[in-house]
Every structure is written in C-alpha cells, then in structure tokens.
Tab-separated table of C-alpha atoms and ligand atoms in Angstrom:
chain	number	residue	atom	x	y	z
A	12	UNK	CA	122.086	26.869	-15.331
A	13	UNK	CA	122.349	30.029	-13.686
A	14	UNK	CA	120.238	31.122	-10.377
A	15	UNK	CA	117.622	34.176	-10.457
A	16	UNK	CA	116.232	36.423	-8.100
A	17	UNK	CA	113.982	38.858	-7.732
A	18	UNK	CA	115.493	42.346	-6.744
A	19	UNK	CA	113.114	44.808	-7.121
A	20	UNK	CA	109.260	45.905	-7.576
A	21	UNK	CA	107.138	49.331	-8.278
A	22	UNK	CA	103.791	49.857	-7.897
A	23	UNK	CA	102.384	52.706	-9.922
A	24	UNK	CA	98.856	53.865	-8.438
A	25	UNK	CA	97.115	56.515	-10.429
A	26	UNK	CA	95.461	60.015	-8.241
A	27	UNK	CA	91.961	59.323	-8.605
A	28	UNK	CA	90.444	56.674	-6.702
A	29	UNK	CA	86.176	55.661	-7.116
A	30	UNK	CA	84.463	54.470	-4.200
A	31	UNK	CA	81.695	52.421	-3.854
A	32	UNK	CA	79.387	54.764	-2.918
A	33	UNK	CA	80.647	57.221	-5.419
A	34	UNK	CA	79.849	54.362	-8.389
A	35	UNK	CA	76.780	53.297	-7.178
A	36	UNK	CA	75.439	56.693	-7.504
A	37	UNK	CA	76.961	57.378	-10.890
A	38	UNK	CA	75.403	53.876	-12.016
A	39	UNK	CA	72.192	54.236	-10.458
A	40	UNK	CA	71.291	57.964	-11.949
A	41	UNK	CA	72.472	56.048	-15.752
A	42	UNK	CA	69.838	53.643	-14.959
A	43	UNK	CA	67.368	55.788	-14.529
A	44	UNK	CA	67.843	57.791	-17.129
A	45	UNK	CA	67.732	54.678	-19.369
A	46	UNK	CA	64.653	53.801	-17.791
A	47	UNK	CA	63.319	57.086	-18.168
A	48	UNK	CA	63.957	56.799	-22.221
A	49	UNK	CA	63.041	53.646	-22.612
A	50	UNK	CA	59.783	53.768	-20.029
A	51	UNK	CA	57.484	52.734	-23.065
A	52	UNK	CA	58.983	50.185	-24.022
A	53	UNK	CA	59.230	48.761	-20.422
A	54	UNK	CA	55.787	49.330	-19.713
A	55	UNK	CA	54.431	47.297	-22.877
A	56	UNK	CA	56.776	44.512	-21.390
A	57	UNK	CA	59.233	44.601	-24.255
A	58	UNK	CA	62.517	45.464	-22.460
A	59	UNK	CA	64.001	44.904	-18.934
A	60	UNK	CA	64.592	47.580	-16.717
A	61	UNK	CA	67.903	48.726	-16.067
A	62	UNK	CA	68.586	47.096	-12.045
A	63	UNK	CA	70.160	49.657	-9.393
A	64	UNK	CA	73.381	48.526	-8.271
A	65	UNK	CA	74.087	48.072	-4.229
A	66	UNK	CA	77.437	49.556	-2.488
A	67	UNK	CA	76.340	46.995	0.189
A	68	UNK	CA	76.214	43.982	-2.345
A	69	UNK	CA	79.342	44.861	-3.830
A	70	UNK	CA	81.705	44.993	-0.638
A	71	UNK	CA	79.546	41.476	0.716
A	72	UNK	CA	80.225	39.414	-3.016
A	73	UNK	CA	83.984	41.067	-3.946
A	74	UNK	CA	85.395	42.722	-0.490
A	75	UNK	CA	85.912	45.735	-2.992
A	76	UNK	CA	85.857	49.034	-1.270
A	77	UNK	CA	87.410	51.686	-4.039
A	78	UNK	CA	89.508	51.517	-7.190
A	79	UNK	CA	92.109	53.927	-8.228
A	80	UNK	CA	91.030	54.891	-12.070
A	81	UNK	CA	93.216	56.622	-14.625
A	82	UNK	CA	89.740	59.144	-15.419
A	83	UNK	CA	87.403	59.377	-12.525
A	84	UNK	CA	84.591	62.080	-14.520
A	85	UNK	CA	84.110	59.800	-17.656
A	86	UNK	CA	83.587	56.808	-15.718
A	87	UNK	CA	80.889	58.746	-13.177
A	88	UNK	CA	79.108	60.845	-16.017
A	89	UNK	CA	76.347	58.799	-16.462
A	90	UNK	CA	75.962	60.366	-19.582
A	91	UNK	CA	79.226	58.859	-20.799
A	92	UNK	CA	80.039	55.772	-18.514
A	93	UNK	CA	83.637	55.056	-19.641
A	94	UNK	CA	86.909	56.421	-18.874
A	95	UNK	CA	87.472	59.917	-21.016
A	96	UNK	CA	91.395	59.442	-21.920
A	97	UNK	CA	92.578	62.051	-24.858
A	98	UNK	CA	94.219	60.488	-27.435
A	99	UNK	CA	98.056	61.387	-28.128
A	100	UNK	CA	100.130	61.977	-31.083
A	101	UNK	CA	101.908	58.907	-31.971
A	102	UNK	CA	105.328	60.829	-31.137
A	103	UNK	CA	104.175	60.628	-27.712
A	104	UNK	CA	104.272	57.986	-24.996
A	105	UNK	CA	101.545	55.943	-25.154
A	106	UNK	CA	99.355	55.917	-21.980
A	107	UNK	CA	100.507	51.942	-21.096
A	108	UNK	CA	104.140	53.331	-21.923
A	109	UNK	CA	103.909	56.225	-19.294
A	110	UNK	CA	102.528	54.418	-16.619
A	111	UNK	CA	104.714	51.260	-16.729
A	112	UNK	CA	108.226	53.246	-17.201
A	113	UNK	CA	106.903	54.815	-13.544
A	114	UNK	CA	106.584	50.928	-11.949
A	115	UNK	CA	109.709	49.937	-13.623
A	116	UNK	CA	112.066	53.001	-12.974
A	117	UNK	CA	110.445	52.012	-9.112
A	118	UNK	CA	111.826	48.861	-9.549
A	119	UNK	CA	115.139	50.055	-10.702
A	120	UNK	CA	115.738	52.190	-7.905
A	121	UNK	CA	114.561	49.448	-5.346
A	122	UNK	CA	117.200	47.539	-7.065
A	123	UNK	CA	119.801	49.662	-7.289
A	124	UNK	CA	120.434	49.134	-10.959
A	125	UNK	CA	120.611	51.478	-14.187
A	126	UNK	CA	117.859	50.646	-17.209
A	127	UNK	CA	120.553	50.637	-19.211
A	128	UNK	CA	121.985	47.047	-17.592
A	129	UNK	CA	119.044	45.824	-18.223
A	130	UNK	CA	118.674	43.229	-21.541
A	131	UNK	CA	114.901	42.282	-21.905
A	132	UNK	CA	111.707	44.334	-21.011
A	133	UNK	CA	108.580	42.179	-21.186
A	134	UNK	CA	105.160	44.215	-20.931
A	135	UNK	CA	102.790	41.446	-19.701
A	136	UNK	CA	99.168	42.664	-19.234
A	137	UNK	CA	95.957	41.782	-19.706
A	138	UNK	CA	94.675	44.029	-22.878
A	139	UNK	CA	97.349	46.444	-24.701
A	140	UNK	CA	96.034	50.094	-26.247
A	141	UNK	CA	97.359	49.068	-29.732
A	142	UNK	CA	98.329	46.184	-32.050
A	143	UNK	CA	101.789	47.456	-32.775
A	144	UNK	CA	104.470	48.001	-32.775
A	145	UNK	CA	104.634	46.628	-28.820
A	146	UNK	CA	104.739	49.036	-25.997
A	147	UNK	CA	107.343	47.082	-24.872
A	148	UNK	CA	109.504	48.320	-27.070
A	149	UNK	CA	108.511	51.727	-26.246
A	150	UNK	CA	108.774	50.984	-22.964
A	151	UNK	CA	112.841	49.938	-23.336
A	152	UNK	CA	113.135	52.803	-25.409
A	153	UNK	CA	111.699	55.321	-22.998
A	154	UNK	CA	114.031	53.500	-20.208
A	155	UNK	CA	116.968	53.407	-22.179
A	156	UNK	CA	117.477	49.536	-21.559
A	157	UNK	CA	119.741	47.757	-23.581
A	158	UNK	CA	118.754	44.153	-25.392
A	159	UNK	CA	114.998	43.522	-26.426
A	160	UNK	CA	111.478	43.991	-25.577
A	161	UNK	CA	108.147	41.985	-26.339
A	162	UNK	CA	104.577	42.195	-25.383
A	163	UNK	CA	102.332	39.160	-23.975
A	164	UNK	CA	98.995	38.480	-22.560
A	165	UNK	CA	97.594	35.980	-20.484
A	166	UNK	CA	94.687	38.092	-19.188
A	167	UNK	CA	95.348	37.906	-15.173
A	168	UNK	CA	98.228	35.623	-15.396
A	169	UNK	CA	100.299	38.145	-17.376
A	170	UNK	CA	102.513	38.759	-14.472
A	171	UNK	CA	103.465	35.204	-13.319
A	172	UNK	CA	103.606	34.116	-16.846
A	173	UNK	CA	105.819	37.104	-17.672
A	174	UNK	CA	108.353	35.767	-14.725
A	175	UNK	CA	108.352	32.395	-15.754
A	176	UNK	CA	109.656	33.663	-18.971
A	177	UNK	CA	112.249	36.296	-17.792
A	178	UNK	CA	113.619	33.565	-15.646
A	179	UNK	CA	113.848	30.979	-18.099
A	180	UNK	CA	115.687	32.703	-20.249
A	181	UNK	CA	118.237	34.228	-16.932
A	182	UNK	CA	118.862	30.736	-16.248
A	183	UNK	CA	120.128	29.707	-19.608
A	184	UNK	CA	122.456	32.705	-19.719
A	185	UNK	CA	120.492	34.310	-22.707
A	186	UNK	CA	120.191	37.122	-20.406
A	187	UNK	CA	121.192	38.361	-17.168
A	188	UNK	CA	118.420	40.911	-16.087
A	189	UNK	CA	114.892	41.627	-17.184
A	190	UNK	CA	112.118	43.343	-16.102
A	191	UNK	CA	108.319	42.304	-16.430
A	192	UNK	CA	105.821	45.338	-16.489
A	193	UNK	CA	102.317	44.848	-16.267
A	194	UNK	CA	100.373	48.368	-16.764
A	195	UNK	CA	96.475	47.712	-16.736
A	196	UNK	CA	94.130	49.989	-17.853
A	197	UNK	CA	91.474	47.841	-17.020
A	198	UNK	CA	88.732	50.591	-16.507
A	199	UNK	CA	89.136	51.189	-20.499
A	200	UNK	CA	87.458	47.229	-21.271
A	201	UNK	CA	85.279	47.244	-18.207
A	202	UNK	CA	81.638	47.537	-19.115
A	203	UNK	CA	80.461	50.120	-16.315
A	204	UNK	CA	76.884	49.516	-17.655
A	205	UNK	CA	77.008	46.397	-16.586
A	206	UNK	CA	75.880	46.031	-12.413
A	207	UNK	CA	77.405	42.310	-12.600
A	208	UNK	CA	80.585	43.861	-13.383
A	209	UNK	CA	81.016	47.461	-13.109
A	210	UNK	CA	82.413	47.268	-9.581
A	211	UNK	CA	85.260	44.400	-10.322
A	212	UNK	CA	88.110	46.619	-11.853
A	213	UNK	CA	91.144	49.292	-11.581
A	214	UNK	CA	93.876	50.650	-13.136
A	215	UNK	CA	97.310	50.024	-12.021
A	216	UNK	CA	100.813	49.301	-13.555
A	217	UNK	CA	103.478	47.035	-11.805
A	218	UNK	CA	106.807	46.201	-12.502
A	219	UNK	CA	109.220	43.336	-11.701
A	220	UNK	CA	113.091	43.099	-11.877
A	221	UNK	CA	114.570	39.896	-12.197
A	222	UNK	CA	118.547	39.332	-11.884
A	223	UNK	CA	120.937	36.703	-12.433
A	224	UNK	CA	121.669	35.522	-8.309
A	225	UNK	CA	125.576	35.736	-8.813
A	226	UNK	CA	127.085	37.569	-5.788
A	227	UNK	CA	124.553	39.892	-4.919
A	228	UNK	CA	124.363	41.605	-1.541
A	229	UNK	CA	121.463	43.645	-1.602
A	230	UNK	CA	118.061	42.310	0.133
A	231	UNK	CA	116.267	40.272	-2.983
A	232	UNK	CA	114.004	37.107	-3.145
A	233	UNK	CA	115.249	34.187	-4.549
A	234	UNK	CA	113.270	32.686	-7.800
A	235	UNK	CA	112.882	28.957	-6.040
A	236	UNK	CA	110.602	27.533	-8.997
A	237	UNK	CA	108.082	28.612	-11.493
A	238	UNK	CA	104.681	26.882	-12.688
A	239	UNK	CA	102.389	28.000	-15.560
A	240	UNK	CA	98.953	26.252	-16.703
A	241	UNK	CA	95.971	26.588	-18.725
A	242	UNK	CA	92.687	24.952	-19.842
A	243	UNK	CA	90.122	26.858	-22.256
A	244	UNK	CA	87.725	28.535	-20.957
A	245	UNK	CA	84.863	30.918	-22.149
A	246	UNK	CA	83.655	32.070	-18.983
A	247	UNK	CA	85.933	35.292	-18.715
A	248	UNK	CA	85.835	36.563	-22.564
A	249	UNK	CA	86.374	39.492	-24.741
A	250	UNK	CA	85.634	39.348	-28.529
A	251	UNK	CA	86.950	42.985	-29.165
A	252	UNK	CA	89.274	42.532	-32.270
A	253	UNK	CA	91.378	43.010	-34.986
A	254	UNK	CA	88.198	41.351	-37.172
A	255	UNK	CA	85.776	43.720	-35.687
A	256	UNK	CA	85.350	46.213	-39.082
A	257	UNK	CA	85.780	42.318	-41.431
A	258	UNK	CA	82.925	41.759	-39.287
A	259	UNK	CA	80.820	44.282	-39.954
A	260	UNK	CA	81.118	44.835	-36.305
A	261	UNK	CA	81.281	48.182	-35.084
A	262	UNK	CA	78.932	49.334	-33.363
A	263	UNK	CA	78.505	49.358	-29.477
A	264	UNK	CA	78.295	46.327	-28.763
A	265	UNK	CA	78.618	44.318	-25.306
A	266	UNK	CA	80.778	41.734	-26.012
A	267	UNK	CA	83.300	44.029	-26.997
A	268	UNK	CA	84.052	44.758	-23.487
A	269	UNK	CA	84.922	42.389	-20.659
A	270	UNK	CA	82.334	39.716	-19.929
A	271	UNK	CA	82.113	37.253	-17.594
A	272	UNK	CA	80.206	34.148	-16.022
A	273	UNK	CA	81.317	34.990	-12.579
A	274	UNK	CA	79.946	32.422	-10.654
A	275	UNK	CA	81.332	29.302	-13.021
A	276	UNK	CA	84.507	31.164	-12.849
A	277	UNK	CA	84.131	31.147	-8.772
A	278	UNK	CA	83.616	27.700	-8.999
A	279	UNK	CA	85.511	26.095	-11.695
A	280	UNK	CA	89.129	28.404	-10.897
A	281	UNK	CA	89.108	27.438	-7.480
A	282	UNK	CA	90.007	24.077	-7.455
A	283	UNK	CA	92.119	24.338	-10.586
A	284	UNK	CA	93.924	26.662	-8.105
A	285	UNK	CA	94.426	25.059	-5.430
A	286	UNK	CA	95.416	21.529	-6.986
A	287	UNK	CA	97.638	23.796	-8.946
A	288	UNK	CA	99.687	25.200	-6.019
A	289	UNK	CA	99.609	21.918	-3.762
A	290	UNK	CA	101.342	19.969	-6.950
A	291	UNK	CA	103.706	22.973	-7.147
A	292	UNK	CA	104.824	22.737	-3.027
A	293	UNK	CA	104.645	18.953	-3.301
A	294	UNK	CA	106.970	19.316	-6.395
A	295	UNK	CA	109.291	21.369	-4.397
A	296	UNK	CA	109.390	19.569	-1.171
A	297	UNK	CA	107.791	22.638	0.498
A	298	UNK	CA	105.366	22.096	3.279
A	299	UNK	CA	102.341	24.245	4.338
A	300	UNK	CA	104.461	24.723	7.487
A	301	UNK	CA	107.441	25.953	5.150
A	302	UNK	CA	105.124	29.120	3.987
A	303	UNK	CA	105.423	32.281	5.714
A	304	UNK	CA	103.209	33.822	2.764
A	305	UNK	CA	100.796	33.719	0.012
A	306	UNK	CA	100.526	37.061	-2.250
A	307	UNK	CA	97.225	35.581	-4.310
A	308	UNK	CA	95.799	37.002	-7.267
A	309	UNK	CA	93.083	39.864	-6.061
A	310	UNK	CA	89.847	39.415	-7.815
A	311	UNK	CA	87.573	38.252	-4.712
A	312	UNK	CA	88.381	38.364	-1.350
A	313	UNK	CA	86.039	34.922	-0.852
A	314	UNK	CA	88.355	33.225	-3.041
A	315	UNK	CA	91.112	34.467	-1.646
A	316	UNK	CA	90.258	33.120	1.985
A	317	UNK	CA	89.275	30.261	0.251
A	318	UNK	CA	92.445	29.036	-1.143
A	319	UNK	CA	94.548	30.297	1.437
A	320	UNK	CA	92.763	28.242	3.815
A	321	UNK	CA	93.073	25.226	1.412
A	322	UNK	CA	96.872	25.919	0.655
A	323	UNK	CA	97.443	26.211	4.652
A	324	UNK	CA	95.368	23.241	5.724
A	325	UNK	CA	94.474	26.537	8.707
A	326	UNK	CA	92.837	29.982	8.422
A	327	UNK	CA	95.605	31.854	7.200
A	328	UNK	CA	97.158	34.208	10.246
A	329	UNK	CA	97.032	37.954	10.257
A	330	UNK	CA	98.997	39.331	7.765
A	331	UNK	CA	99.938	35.871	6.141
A	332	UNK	CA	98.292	36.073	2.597
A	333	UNK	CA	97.699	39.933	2.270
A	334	UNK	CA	95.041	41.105	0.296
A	335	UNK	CA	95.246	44.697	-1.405
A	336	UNK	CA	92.067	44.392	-3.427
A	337	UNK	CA	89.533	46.462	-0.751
A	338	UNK	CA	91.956	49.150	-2.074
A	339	UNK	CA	92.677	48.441	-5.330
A	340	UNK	CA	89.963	46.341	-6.703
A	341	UNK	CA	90.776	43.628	-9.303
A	342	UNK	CA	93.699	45.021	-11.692
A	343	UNK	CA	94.480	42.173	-13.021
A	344	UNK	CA	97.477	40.844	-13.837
A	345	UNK	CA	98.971	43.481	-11.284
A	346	UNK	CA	97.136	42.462	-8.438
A	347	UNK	CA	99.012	40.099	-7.058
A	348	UNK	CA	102.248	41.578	-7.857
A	349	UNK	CA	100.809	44.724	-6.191
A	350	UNK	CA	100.674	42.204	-2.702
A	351	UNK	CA	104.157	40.782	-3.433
A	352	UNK	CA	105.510	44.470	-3.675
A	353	UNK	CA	103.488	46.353	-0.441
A	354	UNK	CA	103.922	43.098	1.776
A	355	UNK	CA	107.237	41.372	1.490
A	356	UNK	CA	110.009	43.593	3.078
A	357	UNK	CA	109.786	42.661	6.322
A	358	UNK	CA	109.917	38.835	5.546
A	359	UNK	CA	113.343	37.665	7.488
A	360	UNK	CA	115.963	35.415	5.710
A	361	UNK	CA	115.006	32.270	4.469
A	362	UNK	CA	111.584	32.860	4.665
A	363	UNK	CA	109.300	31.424	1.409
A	364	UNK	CA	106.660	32.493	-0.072
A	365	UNK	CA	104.148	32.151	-3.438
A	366	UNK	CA	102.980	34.881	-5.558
A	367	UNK	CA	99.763	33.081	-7.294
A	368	UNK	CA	97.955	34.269	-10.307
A	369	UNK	CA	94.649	33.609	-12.098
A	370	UNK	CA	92.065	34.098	-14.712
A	371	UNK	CA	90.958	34.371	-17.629
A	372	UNK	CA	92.105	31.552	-20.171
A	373	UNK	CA	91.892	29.904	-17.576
A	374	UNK	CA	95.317	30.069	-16.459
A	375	UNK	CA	97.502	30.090	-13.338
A	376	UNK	CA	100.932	30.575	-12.372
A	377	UNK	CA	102.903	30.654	-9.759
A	378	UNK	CA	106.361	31.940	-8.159
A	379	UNK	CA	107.541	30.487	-5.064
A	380	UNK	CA	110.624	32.577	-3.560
A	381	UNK	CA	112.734	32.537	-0.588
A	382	UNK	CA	113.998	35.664	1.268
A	383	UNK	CA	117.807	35.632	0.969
U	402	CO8	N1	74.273	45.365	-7.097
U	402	CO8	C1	73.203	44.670	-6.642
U	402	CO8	N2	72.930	43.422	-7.027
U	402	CO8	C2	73.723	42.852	-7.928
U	402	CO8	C3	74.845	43.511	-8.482
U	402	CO8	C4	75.104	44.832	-8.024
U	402	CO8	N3	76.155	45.539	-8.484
U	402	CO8	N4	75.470	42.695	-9.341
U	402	CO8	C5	74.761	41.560	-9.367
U	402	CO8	N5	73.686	41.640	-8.526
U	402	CO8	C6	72.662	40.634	-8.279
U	402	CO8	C7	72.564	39.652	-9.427
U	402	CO8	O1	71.741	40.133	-10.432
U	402	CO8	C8	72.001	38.438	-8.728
U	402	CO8	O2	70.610	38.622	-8.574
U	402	CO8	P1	69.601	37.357	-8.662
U	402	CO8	O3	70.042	36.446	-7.549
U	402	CO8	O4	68.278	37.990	-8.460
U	402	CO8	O5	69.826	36.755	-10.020
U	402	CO8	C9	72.632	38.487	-7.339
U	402	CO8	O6	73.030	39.858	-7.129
U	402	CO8	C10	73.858	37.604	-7.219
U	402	CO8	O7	74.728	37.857	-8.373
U	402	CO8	P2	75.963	36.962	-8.709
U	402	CO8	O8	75.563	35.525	-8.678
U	402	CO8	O9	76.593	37.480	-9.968
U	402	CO8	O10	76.899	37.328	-7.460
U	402	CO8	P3	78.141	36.554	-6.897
U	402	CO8	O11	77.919	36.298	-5.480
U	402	CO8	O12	78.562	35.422	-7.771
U	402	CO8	O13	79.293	37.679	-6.979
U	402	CO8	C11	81.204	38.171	-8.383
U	402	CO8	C12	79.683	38.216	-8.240
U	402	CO8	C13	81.794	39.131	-7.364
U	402	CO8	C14	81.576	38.640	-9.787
U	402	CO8	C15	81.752	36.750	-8.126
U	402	CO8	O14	81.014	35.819	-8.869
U	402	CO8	C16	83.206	36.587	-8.454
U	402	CO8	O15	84.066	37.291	-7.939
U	402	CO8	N6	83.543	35.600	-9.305
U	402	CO8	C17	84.902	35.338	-9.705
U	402	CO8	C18	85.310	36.359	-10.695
U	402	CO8	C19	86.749	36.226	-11.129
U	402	CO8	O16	87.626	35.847	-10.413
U	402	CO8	N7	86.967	36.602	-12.347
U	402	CO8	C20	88.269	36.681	-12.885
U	402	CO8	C21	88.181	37.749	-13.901
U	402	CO8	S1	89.605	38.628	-14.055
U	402	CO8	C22	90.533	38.084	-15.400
U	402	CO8	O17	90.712	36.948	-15.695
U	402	CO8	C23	91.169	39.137	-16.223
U	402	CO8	C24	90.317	39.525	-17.348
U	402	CO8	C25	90.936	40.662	-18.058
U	402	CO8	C26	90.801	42.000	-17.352
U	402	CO8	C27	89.580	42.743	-17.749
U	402	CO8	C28	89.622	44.178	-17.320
U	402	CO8	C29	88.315	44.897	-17.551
C-alpha cells in the first residue's frame, strides 16, 4: 500500500459578489410585484402573500454576509430571479468545465506538477449542467491530463467523497496522482423565490491534488485516514430529472429546484456529525488535544460553532476551525475545501487537522491530514 498526500489546492471565486442587502432588495421588490398581481386573490383569502425577506434575519440564522455568483443581474431582476448564463455551442467548454480547469490548473501550480502527470480527474459536485458525456472528461481534456476522468455527486459531500476515492485508488498503485474538482454552480438550482432559501448559496469551483507520498520535498499534507457515511434522507431534496418530460413535468415547478427542511436538517446532521468525527479520531488514536484544526463544511455558522465545540470538548480558539462562509455563503461541496485551501499554509510540521463535509443524502466525510 502506497502513502498519499495532498499537494496542492485552487480556489476559483467568480467577479460578482451579492450582498445581503443587495438580495433583500431584489427579493423584496419580486414580492411585491407578485403581490401586486395577485392582490385579488389575496384579498378574497385564497392565496398567501409573498413574505419580505430580512438582511438582519439572514446574517442572525446563517452568519451569511455575501455570495460570489457567476450572474449577478439575472439573479437581482426581480423580473427574472435566476442566474442569466448564455448557453454555448457544444464545441465549447462547458461553464462547469471552465471554471474547474481554473481551480485545478491552481492546484497544479501550487504543486508544482504538469496536468499531463496527472492519471485521474474526478469532478465531484453537487449538481452537473448535463447528463453526458461527464465534464470530467472535458475537464482532463481541456488540462491535457493523461489516464481517466469520471463525474460523481454526493450533494455537499462531493469533495471528501471525491478524496476518499482518489486516495483509494493512490494507495493500491492504480494510480499515482489525481485531482478532485468540485465546480458549483449552485445559484443555477437555488430557488431565489424562496425567502427560506434564497440567501443559503454561491458559486465557486475548487480543486484538489492528491499524490503518491514517495520522496517528495515540497510543503504537502499528508492523507492520515479517510471516512465516508450516509443514511437517507429527504430533508435536503431535488426532484429535477432525467424523468421530468416522462412525467409530464415541465413546467415551473418548485421542487425542481433545491428544497429543504432546514431546521430537521439542523437538527438531525448535527449529531450524525459529530459522532461521525469522534469515531473517526478515536479510530485513529487522535486526541482533541492532537488537532490544531477543523476546516468544516460551510452551510451555517451555528453549526459550525456547534460541532467544533463538540469535536474540541472547548470553544474552538481564534483561527482554529476557520469559517469562509460570511464570504462565500454555502457552495457546497466546495466549502470546506475552500477553508482547507485559504487556511492551512501556515500550519507547522506535524500539525493535524480534519477537513469535514456534510449534507444532503445525508452524508459526511472526512479527511484527517498531518502537515509534513
Ligand atoms: N427573512 C425573514 N424571515 C425569514 C426568512 C428570511 N429570508 N427566511 C425564513 N424566515 C422566517 C421563517 O418563515 C420563520 O418564520 P415563523 O417563525 O413565523 O414560521 C422564521 O423566520 C424562522 O425560520 P427557520 O425556522 O427556517 O429559520 P432557522 O433559524 O432554522 O434558519 C436556516 C434557517 C439558516 C436554513 C437553518 O435552518 C439552517 O442553516 N439549517 C441547516 C441547513 C443545512 O445545513 N443544509 C444543508 C444543505 S446543503 C446540501 O446538502 C447541498 C445541497 C445541494 C446544493 C444545492 C445548491 C442550490
């Protein structure tokens, strides 16, 4: 069995970023015009209002202050409501494609190494813009890396679950490098007509190189053990589908976008996650005292505090379980991968840590890795 490590990460952040304030507005005039239209029917009792949304409530329930979005008009035309994303030729990258060959070719460079050294691409993310064939593949191709490519999803988890896999195979010796890229377009399957939910998302891509640890000298993190889990759940759910027209289902309907029970989700995931990374340490023979970091999935900066208090047996220090999702928002399977990337260099030798993922599924995985 042959060792792995993790040598390199990119992080790529699209231009325009949303705040809260800026939403709220955009949200707000949309539900007053829907009011407006609709004011009949309201009045005779037959139909809810559409509820304004608060900047206030969303920073107190998420600890969301902007997302970065790949279309900022579409999204704030409250005319529209949805990202406004031209569609491209099919000679052309696709938009997944372009934005996770920027996080990987990040990743490369980090790492030192050329695409073409590099034997499996897995693109690991949460939704993917078509069936087939897989933007991996496109991905590799637009790289020029060698061996072979394949998509997966696991909703949030994509990214852990992705490095599980890539490592697996590293230590067998069916490879020796891969990279897992996770490009989200998650404002594309958010409902922003939806107050519950229109705040939660952004769009990101992130990329992960993993390399056989055989006599390497440059700064890297090694790959000290992997965990994945899951247990059915339909609290985080989207029906959108390859069935849809068999259906007869093609109109504009809500369930084809991302739904959610948010507060069973709050309350059910957080134990799952926590038992989930104590078994993992206690597996390991790590300690609470061991950890000099937790980069945590970034959906909810409650449940983040939460678990890193649980996982610590303390309140976490400054700086010790870094959250990017005031910034970023929830991008799902990039989020914590996002933490891992913007808050690990300066971690000394020897030093561990555990990149945690979770979500939808439910699922969980997680990475823990020592500085080397
Ligand atoms: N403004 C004002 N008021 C609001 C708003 C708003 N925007 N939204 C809701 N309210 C109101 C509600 O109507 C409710 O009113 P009332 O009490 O009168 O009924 C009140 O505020 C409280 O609402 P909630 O109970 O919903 O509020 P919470 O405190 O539970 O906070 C959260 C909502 C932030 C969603 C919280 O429940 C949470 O973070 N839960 C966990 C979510 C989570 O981790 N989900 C994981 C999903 S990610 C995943 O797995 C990947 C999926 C694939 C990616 C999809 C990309 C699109």
């Amino acid at each position: 069995m042959f060792k792995v490590a993790i040598t390199g990460t990119g992080v790529f952040t699209p231009k325009d970023a949303i705040t809260n304030d800026e939403l709220v507005v955009a949200f707000n005039a949309y539900a007053d015009k829907q009011n407006a239209k609709n004011a009949d029917a309201i009045a005779a009792g037959g139909m809810d209002p559409v509820p304004h949304s608060s900047a206030d409530f969303i920073l107190a329930a998420s600890g969301i202050e902007q997302r970065y979005v790949l279309n900022k008009t579409g999204i704030l035309d409250p005319d529209r409501m949805s990202p406004s994303l031209a569609p491209r030729d099919d000679d052309a990258p696709s938009i997944m494609a372009e934005i996770g060959v920027d996080a990987c070719q990040k990743a490369l460079d980090e790492a030192g190494i050329d695409a073409a050294d590099v034997d499996l691409v897995i693109c690991a993310a949460s939704n993917h813009e078509r069936a087939y064939p897989a933007i991996a593949v496109e991905i590799q191709q637009l790289l020029g890396a060698g061996g072979f490519a394949f998509d997966m999803n696991v909703a949030c988890s994509s990214a852990t679950f992705g490095i599980q896999t890539a490592a697996d195979m590293i230590k067998s010796g069916s490879i020796r490098r891969a990279l897992v890229v996770n490009p989200e377009i998650c404002s594309a399957h958010l409902e922003w007509r939806d107050r519950d939910c229109h705040f939660i998302f952004g769009d990101v891509a992130t990329a992960t190189l993993l390399e056989r640890d055989e006599g390497l000298t440059k700064p890297h993190f090694k790959v000290k053990s992997t965990r994945c889990a899951t247990q059915f759940s339909n609290n985080i759910r989207n029906n959108n589908g390859f069935l849809r027209r068999a259906h007869d289902q093609m109109g504009d309907q809500r369930d084809m976008q991302f739904m959610q029970n948010g507060r069973k989700v709050f309350k059910e995931v957080l134990p799952l996650v926590s038992r989930h990374i104590a078994e993992h340490m206690a597996d390991e023979g790590v300690q609470a005292d061991d950890l000099n970091r937790l980069w945590l999935h970034q959906a909810n900066k409650t449940m983040n505090d939460y678990i890193g208090k649980k996982v610590l047996g303390r309140e976490p220090a400054e700086g010790e379980q870094p959250n990017i999702l005031q910034d970023y928002a929830n991008t799902s399977s990039a989020g914590s991968i996002i933490a891992f990337s913007q808050n690990s260099k300066d971690l000394q030798a020897g030093d561990t840590g555990i990149i945690c993922s979770f979500g939808a599924g439910y699922s969980v995985g997680s990475v823990i890795v020592t500085r080397s």
